[in-house]
């Protein structure tokens, strides 16, 4: 579960907590949808707010075929990257066709907490439907000579030269960015944040030695770790991942038992959409 920073402004913190609570509530409007024979009667538009190759994109494309089989209509994944998923969320909130869904993640809650104004109301205009997955994030190092080989070396170098090492994420204000900040606060040193437009660009920068570190969900970097293209220093979940059992947790390495941050993914629809709950089919 993602923990909000203690220093977050009261109003933003309460709004984010309200959003997270709302995401756990039963999707009443969706559950009251029309019968299976009436919906869906055409292809489903399944949007997500990030570029190709990232975890959200991969997960959406994994979900689409079984969802299509269950609903009896094609499910077309559409990438609408920009502003940390905000552009895609606005598209969802404005959709009135009854055939538009979205895969949202922590970034949806983060945007509600960080920004005073959004082009949609995250509590009133979007309805979470079902939890899809949750996963820890990995602090990933390159394999070049300048990359830290383990947490001990990272800590030594970062404390000796604050801001000298660079950590890449998919953008300022993203879940990855906030996780990187939380990690630095727990570790007691400073890194320089470098935002990129999507996971592939951040990983290319890591391979090219432009940055020493990347923060990404474990699922999106698993292949690179197993293929020896990058080195996983730590994972942010409370427990080690069964996908990467050899990678220690931040909690273990820093002696911080309460450090437990995971990114979650949910299907969502426009609030009040008269559609059946996909999980029922």
PDB file of N, CA and C in Angstrom, residues 97-164:
ATOM      1  N   UNK A  97     -20.213   7.428 -24.180  1.00  0.00           N
ATOM      2  CA  UNK A  97     -20.684   6.384 -25.092  1.00  0.00           C
ATOM      3  C   UNK A  97     -21.003   5.070 -24.388  1.00  0.00           C
ATOM      4  N   UNK A  98     -20.661   4.964 -23.091  1.00  0.00           N
ATOM      5  CA  UNK A  98     -20.933   3.733 -22.369  1.00  0.00           C
ATOM      6  C   UNK A  98     -20.024   2.581 -22.742  1.00  0.00           C
ATOM      7  N   UNK A  99     -19.026   2.837 -23.577  1.00  0.00           N
ATOM      8  CA  UNK A  99     -18.124   1.778 -24.020  1.00  0.00           C
ATOM      9  C   UNK A  99     -16.658   2.179 -23.855  1.00  0.00           C
ATOM     10  N   UNK A 100     -16.384   3.040 -22.899  1.00  0.00           N
ATOM     11  CA  UNK A 100     -15.019   3.477 -22.631  1.00  0.00           C
ATOM     12  C   UNK A 100     -14.637   3.099 -21.206  1.00  0.00           C
ATOM     13  N   UNK A 101     -13.514   2.392 -21.059  1.00  0.00           N
ATOM     14  CA  UNK A 101     -12.944   2.040 -19.771  1.00  0.00           C
ATOM     15  C   UNK A 101     -11.516   2.558 -19.724  1.00  0.00           C
ATOM     16  N   UNK A 102     -10.919   2.569 -18.548  1.00  0.00           N
ATOM     17  CA  UNK A 102      -9.534   3.005 -18.401  1.00  0.00           C
ATOM     18  C   UNK A 102      -8.832   2.167 -17.348  1.00  0.00           C
ATOM     19  N   UNK A 103      -7.559   1.940 -17.532  1.00  0.00           N
ATOM     20  CA  UNK A 103      -6.729   1.320 -16.507  1.00  0.00           C
ATOM     21  C   UNK A 103      -6.003   2.444 -15.777  1.00  0.00           C
ATOM     22  N   UNK A 104      -6.397   2.692 -14.532  1.00  0.00           N
ATOM     23  CA  UNK A 104      -5.762   3.742 -13.735  1.00  0.00           C
ATOM     24  C   UNK A 104      -4.776   3.122 -12.755  1.00  0.00           C
ATOM     25  N   UNK A 105      -3.849   3.944 -12.270  1.00  0.00           N
ATOM     26  CA  UNK A 105      -2.910   3.473 -11.258  1.00  0.00           C
ATOM     27  C   UNK A 105      -2.733   4.538 -10.185  1.00  0.00           C
ATOM     28  N   UNK A 106      -1.738   4.374  -9.329  1.00  0.00           N
ATOM     29  CA  UNK A 106      -1.498   5.322  -8.243  1.00  0.00           C
ATOM     30  C   UNK A 106      -1.432   6.766  -8.731  1.00  0.00           C
ATOM     31  N   UNK A 107      -0.951   6.952  -9.949  1.00  0.00           N
ATOM     32  CA  UNK A 107      -0.803   8.299 -10.472  1.00  0.00           C
ATOM     33  C   UNK A 107      -2.113   9.066 -10.450  1.00  0.00           C
ATOM     34  N   UNK A 108      -3.223   8.357 -10.554  1.00  0.00           N
ATOM     35  CA  UNK A 108      -4.530   8.995 -10.511  1.00  0.00           C
ATOM     36  C   UNK A 108      -4.749   9.654  -9.152  1.00  0.00           C
ATOM     37  N   UNK A 109      -4.403   8.934  -8.072  1.00  0.00           N
ATOM     38  CA  UNK A 109      -4.531   9.495  -6.724  1.00  0.00           C
ATOM     39  C   UNK A 109      -3.491  10.579  -6.472  1.00  0.00           C
ATOM     40  N   UNK A 110      -2.291  10.369  -7.005  1.00  0.00           N
ATOM     41  CA  UNK A 110      -1.225  11.353  -6.835  1.00  0.00           C
ATOM     42  C   UNK A 110      -1.636  12.691  -7.443  1.00  0.00           C
ATOM     43  N   UNK A 111      -2.205  12.656  -8.648  1.00  0.00           N
ATOM     44  CA  UNK A 111      -2.624  13.900  -9.311  1.00  0.00           C
ATOM     45  C   UNK A 111      -3.663  14.632  -8.485  1.00  0.00           C
ATOM     46  N   UNK A 112      -4.595  13.883  -7.893  1.00  0.00           N
ATOM     47  CA  UNK A 112      -5.628  14.512  -7.074  1.00  0.00           C
ATOM     48  C   UNK A 112      -5.041  15.198  -5.852  1.00  0.00           C
ATOM     49  N   UNK A 113      -3.940  14.649  -5.333  1.00  0.00           N
ATOM     50  CA  UNK A 113      -3.306  15.223  -4.145  1.00  0.00           C
ATOM     51  C   UNK A 113      -2.385  16.395  -4.480  1.00  0.00           C
ATOM     52  N   UNK A 114      -1.754  16.362  -5.652  1.00  0.00           N
ATOM     53  CA  UNK A 114      -0.725  17.351  -5.979  1.00  0.00           C
ATOM     54  C   UNK A 114      -1.276  18.624  -6.618  1.00  0.00           C
ATOM     55  N   UNK A 115      -2.311  18.464  -7.436  1.00  0.00           N
ATOM     56  CA  UNK A 115      -2.738  19.604  -8.246  1.00  0.00           C
ATOM     57  C   UNK A 115      -4.018  20.232  -7.694  1.00  0.00           C
ATOM     58  N   UNK A 116      -3.999  21.556  -7.577  1.00  0.00           N
ATOM     59  CA  UNK A 116      -5.170  22.267  -7.083  1.00  0.00           C
ATOM     60  C   UNK A 116      -6.345  22.145  -8.040  1.00  0.00           C
ATOM     61  N   UNK A 117      -6.050  22.173  -9.328  1.00  0.00           N
ATOM     62  CA  UNK A 117      -7.112  22.099 -10.324  1.00  0.00           C
ATOM     63  C   UNK A 117      -6.796  21.016 -11.348  1.00  0.00           C
ATOM     64  N   UNK A 118      -7.807  20.224 -11.653  1.00  0.00           N
ATOM     65  CA  UNK A 118      -7.705  19.221 -12.699  1.00  0.00           C
ATOM     66  C   UNK A 118      -8.865  19.450 -13.664  1.00  0.00           C
ATOM     67  N   UNK A 119      -8.737  19.016 -14.917  1.00  0.00           N
ATOM     68  CA  UNK A 119      -9.813  19.231 -15.883  1.00  0.00           C
ATOM     69  C   UNK A 119     -11.002  18.289 -15.691  1.00  0.00           C
ATOM     70  N   UNK A 120     -11.048  17.579 -14.587  1.00  0.00           N
ATOM     71  CA  UNK A 120     -12.138  16.664 -14.254  1.00  0.00           C
ATOM     72  C   UNK A 120     -12.175  16.546 -12.737  1.00  0.00           C
ATOM     73  N   UNK A 121     -13.258  16.048 -12.206  1.00  0.00           N
ATOM     74  CA  UNK A 121     -13.376  15.815 -10.769  1.00  0.00           C
ATOM     75  C   UNK A 121     -13.054  14.351 -10.495  1.00  0.00           C
ATOM     76  N   UNK A 122     -11.910  14.062  -9.849  1.00  0.00           N
ATOM     77  CA  UNK A 122     -11.489  12.669  -9.677  1.00  0.00           C
ATOM     78  C   UNK A 122     -12.399  11.858  -8.774  1.00  0.00           C
ATOM     79  N   UNK A 123     -13.190  12.516  -7.934  1.00  0.00           N
ATOM     80  CA  UNK A 123     -14.105  11.805  -7.045  1.00  0.00           C
ATOM     81  C   UNK A 123     -15.491  11.634  -7.650  1.00  0.00           C
ATOM     82  N   UNK A 124     -15.950  12.640  -8.408  1.00  0.00           N
ATOM     83  CA  UNK A 124     -17.334  12.633  -8.883  1.00  0.00           C
ATOM     84  C   UNK A 124     -17.495  12.118 -10.308  1.00  0.00           C
ATOM     85  N   UNK A 125     -16.437  12.178 -11.122  1.00  0.00           N
ATOM     86  CA  UNK A 125     -16.607  11.889 -12.546  1.00  0.00           C
ATOM     87  C   UNK A 125     -16.002  10.567 -13.001  1.00  0.00           C
ATOM     88  N   UNK A 126     -15.264   9.895 -12.135  1.00  0.00           N
ATOM     89  CA  UNK A 126     -14.656   8.620 -12.493  1.00  0.00           C
ATOM     90  C   UNK A 126     -15.023   7.586 -11.432  1.00  0.00           C
ATOM     91  N   UNK A 127     -15.392   6.395 -11.872  1.00  0.00           N
ATOM     92  CA  UNK A 127     -15.842   5.326 -10.981  1.00  0.00           C
ATOM     93  C   UNK A 127     -14.879   4.132 -11.052  1.00  0.00           C
ATOM     94  N   UNK A 128     -14.115   3.833  -9.992  1.00  0.00           N
ATOM     95  CA  UNK A 128     -13.301   2.616  -9.995  1.00  0.00           C
ATOM     96  C   UNK A 128     -14.194   1.382 -10.083  1.00  0.00           C
ATOM     97  N   UNK A 129     -13.767   0.397 -10.860  1.00  0.00           N
ATOM     98  CA  UNK A 129     -14.566  -0.805 -11.078  1.00  0.00           C
ATOM     99  C   UNK A 129     -13.996  -2.003 -10.325  1.00  0.00           C
ATOM    100  N   UNK A 130     -12.706  -2.287 -10.518  1.00  0.00           N
ATOM    101  CA  UNK A 130     -12.138  -3.486  -9.901  1.00  0.00           C
ATOM    102  C   UNK A 130     -10.629  -3.363  -9.806  1.00  0.00           C
ATOM    103  N   UNK A 131     -10.081  -3.897  -8.724  1.00  0.00           N
ATOM    104  CA  UNK A 131      -8.628  -3.977  -8.591  1.00  0.00           C
ATOM    105  C   UNK A 131      -8.099  -5.024  -9.562  1.00  0.00           C
ATOM    106  N   UNK A 132      -7.026  -4.683 -10.249  1.00  0.00           N
ATOM    107  CA  UNK A 132      -6.418  -5.588 -11.212  1.00  0.00           C
ATOM    108  C   UNK A 132      -5.132  -6.192 -10.666  1.00  0.00           C
ATOM    109  N   UNK A 133      -4.247  -5.348 -10.104  1.00  0.00           N
ATOM    110  CA  UNK A 133      -2.959  -5.849  -9.630  1.00  0.00           C
ATOM    111  C   UNK A 133      -2.289  -4.805  -8.753  1.00  0.00           C
ATOM    112  N   UNK A 134      -1.312  -5.244  -7.975  1.00  0.00           N
ATOM    113  CA  UNK A 134      -0.430  -4.333  -7.245  1.00  0.00           C
ATOM    114  C   UNK A 134       0.972  -4.931  -7.269  1.00  0.00           C
ATOM    115  N   UNK A 135       1.971  -4.065  -7.286  1.00  0.00           N
ATOM    116  CA  UNK A 135       3.352  -4.545  -7.417  1.00  0.00           C
ATOM    117  C   UNK A 135       4.313  -3.547  -6.792  1.00  0.00           C
ATOM    118  N   UNK A 136       5.398  -4.040  -6.222  1.00  0.00           N
ATOM    119  CA  UNK A 136       6.429  -3.173  -5.690  1.00  0.00           C
ATOM    120  C   UNK A 136       7.244  -2.536  -6.795  1.00  0.00           C
ATOM    121  N   UNK A 137       7.943  -1.456  -6.457  1.00  0.00           N
ATOM    122  CA  UNK A 137       8.814  -0.787  -7.420  1.00  0.00           C
ATOM    123  C   UNK A 137      10.265  -1.131  -7.120  1.00  0.00           C
ATOM    124  N   UNK A 138      11.063  -1.153  -8.169  1.00  0.00           N
ATOM    125  CA  UNK A 138      12.465  -1.541  -8.043  1.00  0.00           C
ATOM    126  C   UNK A 138      13.374  -0.333  -8.214  1.00  0.00           C
ATOM    127  N   UNK A 139      14.366  -0.227  -7.339  1.00  0.00           N
ATOM    128  CA  UNK A 139      15.450   0.736  -7.527  1.00  0.00           C
ATOM    129  C   UNK A 139      16.491   0.025  -8.385  1.00  0.00           C
ATOM    130  N   UNK A 140      16.594   0.485  -9.624  1.00  0.00           N
ATOM    131  CA  UNK A 140      17.378  -0.213 -10.640  1.00  0.00           C
ATOM    132  C   UNK A 140      18.644   0.561 -10.967  1.00  0.00           C
ATOM    133  N   UNK A 141      19.772  -0.145 -11.002  1.00  0.00           N
ATOM    134  CA  UNK A 141      21.049   0.467 -11.377  1.00  0.00           C
ATOM    135  C   UNK A 141      21.517  -0.104 -12.712  1.00  0.00           C
ATOM    136  N   UNK A 142      22.312   0.683 -13.417  1.00  0.00           N
ATOM    137  CA  UNK A 142      22.885   0.198 -14.657  1.00  0.00           C
ATOM    138  C   UNK A 142      24.002  -0.806 -14.399  1.00  0.00           C
ATOM    139  N   UNK A 143      24.608  -1.269 -15.479  1.00  0.00           N
ATOM    140  CA  UNK A 143      25.693  -2.247 -15.348  1.00  0.00           C
ATOM    141  C   UNK A 143      27.053  -1.651 -15.723  1.00  0.00           C
ATOM    142  N   UNK A 144      27.088  -0.370 -16.064  1.00  0.00           N
ATOM    143  CA  UNK A 144      28.345   0.275 -16.433  1.00  0.00           C
ATOM    144  C   UNK A 144      29.241   0.528 -15.242  1.00  0.00           C
ATOM    145  N   UNK A 145      30.474   0.944 -15.504  1.00  0.00           N
ATOM    146  CA  UNK A 145      31.445   1.142 -14.422  1.00  0.00           C
ATOM    147  C   UNK A 145      31.070   2.234 -13.436  1.00  0.00           C
ATOM    148  N   UNK A 146      30.225   3.191 -13.832  1.00  0.00           N
ATOM    149  CA  UNK A 146      29.853   4.279 -12.943  1.00  0.00           C
ATOM    150  C   UNK A 146      28.627   3.956 -12.094  1.00  0.00           C
ATOM    151  N   UNK A 147      27.968   2.863 -12.388  1.00  0.00           N
ATOM    152  CA  UNK A 147      26.738   2.526 -11.666  1.00  0.00           C
ATOM    153  C   UNK A 147      27.060   1.879 -10.320  1.00  0.00           C
ATOM    154  N   UNK A 148      26.332   2.220  -9.263  1.00  0.00           N
ATOM    155  CA  UNK A 148      26.549   1.569  -7.964  1.00  0.00           C
ATOM    156  C   UNK A 148      26.196   0.087  -8.030  1.00  0.00           C
ATOM    157  N   UNK A 149      26.991  -0.733  -7.374  1.00  0.00           N
ATOM    158  CA  UNK A 149      26.792  -2.178  -7.451  1.00  0.00           C
ATOM    159  C   UNK A 149      25.836  -2.707  -6.398  1.00  0.00           C
ATOM    160  N   UNK A 150      25.670  -1.988  -5.320  1.00  0.00           N
ATOM    161  CA  UNK A 150      24.749  -2.432  -4.277  1.00  0.00           C
ATOM    162  C   UNK A 150      24.348  -1.216  -3.441  1.00  0.00           C
ATOM    163  N   UNK A 151      23.478  -1.449  -2.461  1.00  0.00           N
ATOM    164  CA  UNK A 151      22.987  -0.343  -1.652  1.00  0.00           C
ATOM    165  C   UNK A 151      24.086   0.295  -0.818  1.00  0.00           C
ATOM    166  N   UNK A 152      25.032  -0.510  -0.369  1.00  0.00           N
ATOM    167  CA  UNK A 152      26.127   0.036   0.436  1.00  0.00           C
ATOM    168  C   UNK A 152      26.941   1.041  -0.372  1.00  0.00           C
ATOM    169  N   UNK A 153      27.253   0.690  -1.627  1.00  0.00           N
ATOM    170  CA  UNK A 153      28.021   1.609  -2.462  1.00  0.00           C
ATOM    171  C   UNK A 153      27.190   2.844  -2.803  1.00  0.00           C
ATOM    172  N   UNK A 154      25.917   2.645  -3.098  1.00  0.00           N
ATOM    173  CA  UNK A 154      25.045   3.775  -3.393  1.00  0.00           C
ATOM    174  C   UNK A 154      25.006   4.748  -2.214  1.00  0.00           C
ATOM    175  N   UNK A 155      24.841   4.222  -1.032  1.00  0.00           N
ATOM    176  CA  UNK A 155      24.758   5.071   0.156  1.00  0.00           C
ATOM    177  C   UNK A 155      26.053   5.828   0.383  1.00  0.00           C
ATOM    178  N   UNK A 156      27.164   5.130   0.255  1.00  0.00           N
ATOM    179  CA  UNK A 156      28.473   5.772   0.466  1.00  0.00           C
ATOM    180  C   UNK A 156      28.686   6.908  -0.523  1.00  0.00           C
ATOM    181  N   UNK A 157      28.422   6.652  -1.800  1.00  0.00           N
ATOM    182  CA  UNK A 157      28.665   7.667  -2.821  1.00  0.00           C
ATOM    183  C   UNK A 157      27.682   8.834  -2.720  1.00  0.00           C
ATOM    184  N   UNK A 158      26.416   8.510  -2.444  1.00  0.00           N
ATOM    185  CA  UNK A 158      25.406   9.566  -2.367  1.00  0.00           C
ATOM    186  C   UNK A 158      25.629  10.481  -1.172  1.00  0.00           C
ATOM    187  N   UNK A 159      26.090   9.932  -0.074  1.00  0.00           N
ATOM    188  CA  UNK A 159      26.332  10.763   1.104  1.00  0.00           C
ATOM    189  C   UNK A 159      27.615  11.578   0.950  1.00  0.00           C
ATOM    190  N   UNK A 160      28.585  11.025   0.219  1.00  0.00           N
ATOM    191  CA  UNK A 160      29.835  11.743   0.009  1.00  0.00           C
ATOM    192  C   UNK A 160      29.655  12.900  -0.975  1.00  0.00           C
ATOM    193  N   UNK A 161      28.755  12.701  -1.956  1.00  0.00           N
ATOM    194  CA  UNK A 161      28.536  13.738  -2.985  1.00  0.00           C
ATOM    195  C   UNK A 161      27.041  13.899  -3.232  1.00  0.00           C
ATOM    196  N   UNK A 162      26.358  14.663  -2.379  1.00  0.00           N
ATOM    197  CA  UNK A 162      24.912  14.852  -2.541  1.00  0.00           C
ATOM    198  C   UNK A 162      24.555  15.382  -3.929  1.00  0.00           C
ATOM    199  N   UNK A 163      23.521  14.825  -4.516  1.00  0.00           N
ATOM    200  CA  UNK A 163      22.985  15.227  -5.819  1.00  0.00           C
ATOM    201  C   UNK A 163      23.870  14.849  -6.995  1.00  0.00           C
ATOM    202  N   UNK A 164      24.969  14.143  -6.745  1.00  0.00           N
ATOM    203  CA  UNK A 164      25.870  13.793  -7.850  1.00  0.00           C
ATOM    204  C   UNK A 164      25.330  12.625  -8.669  1.00  0.00           C
TER     205      UNK A 164
END
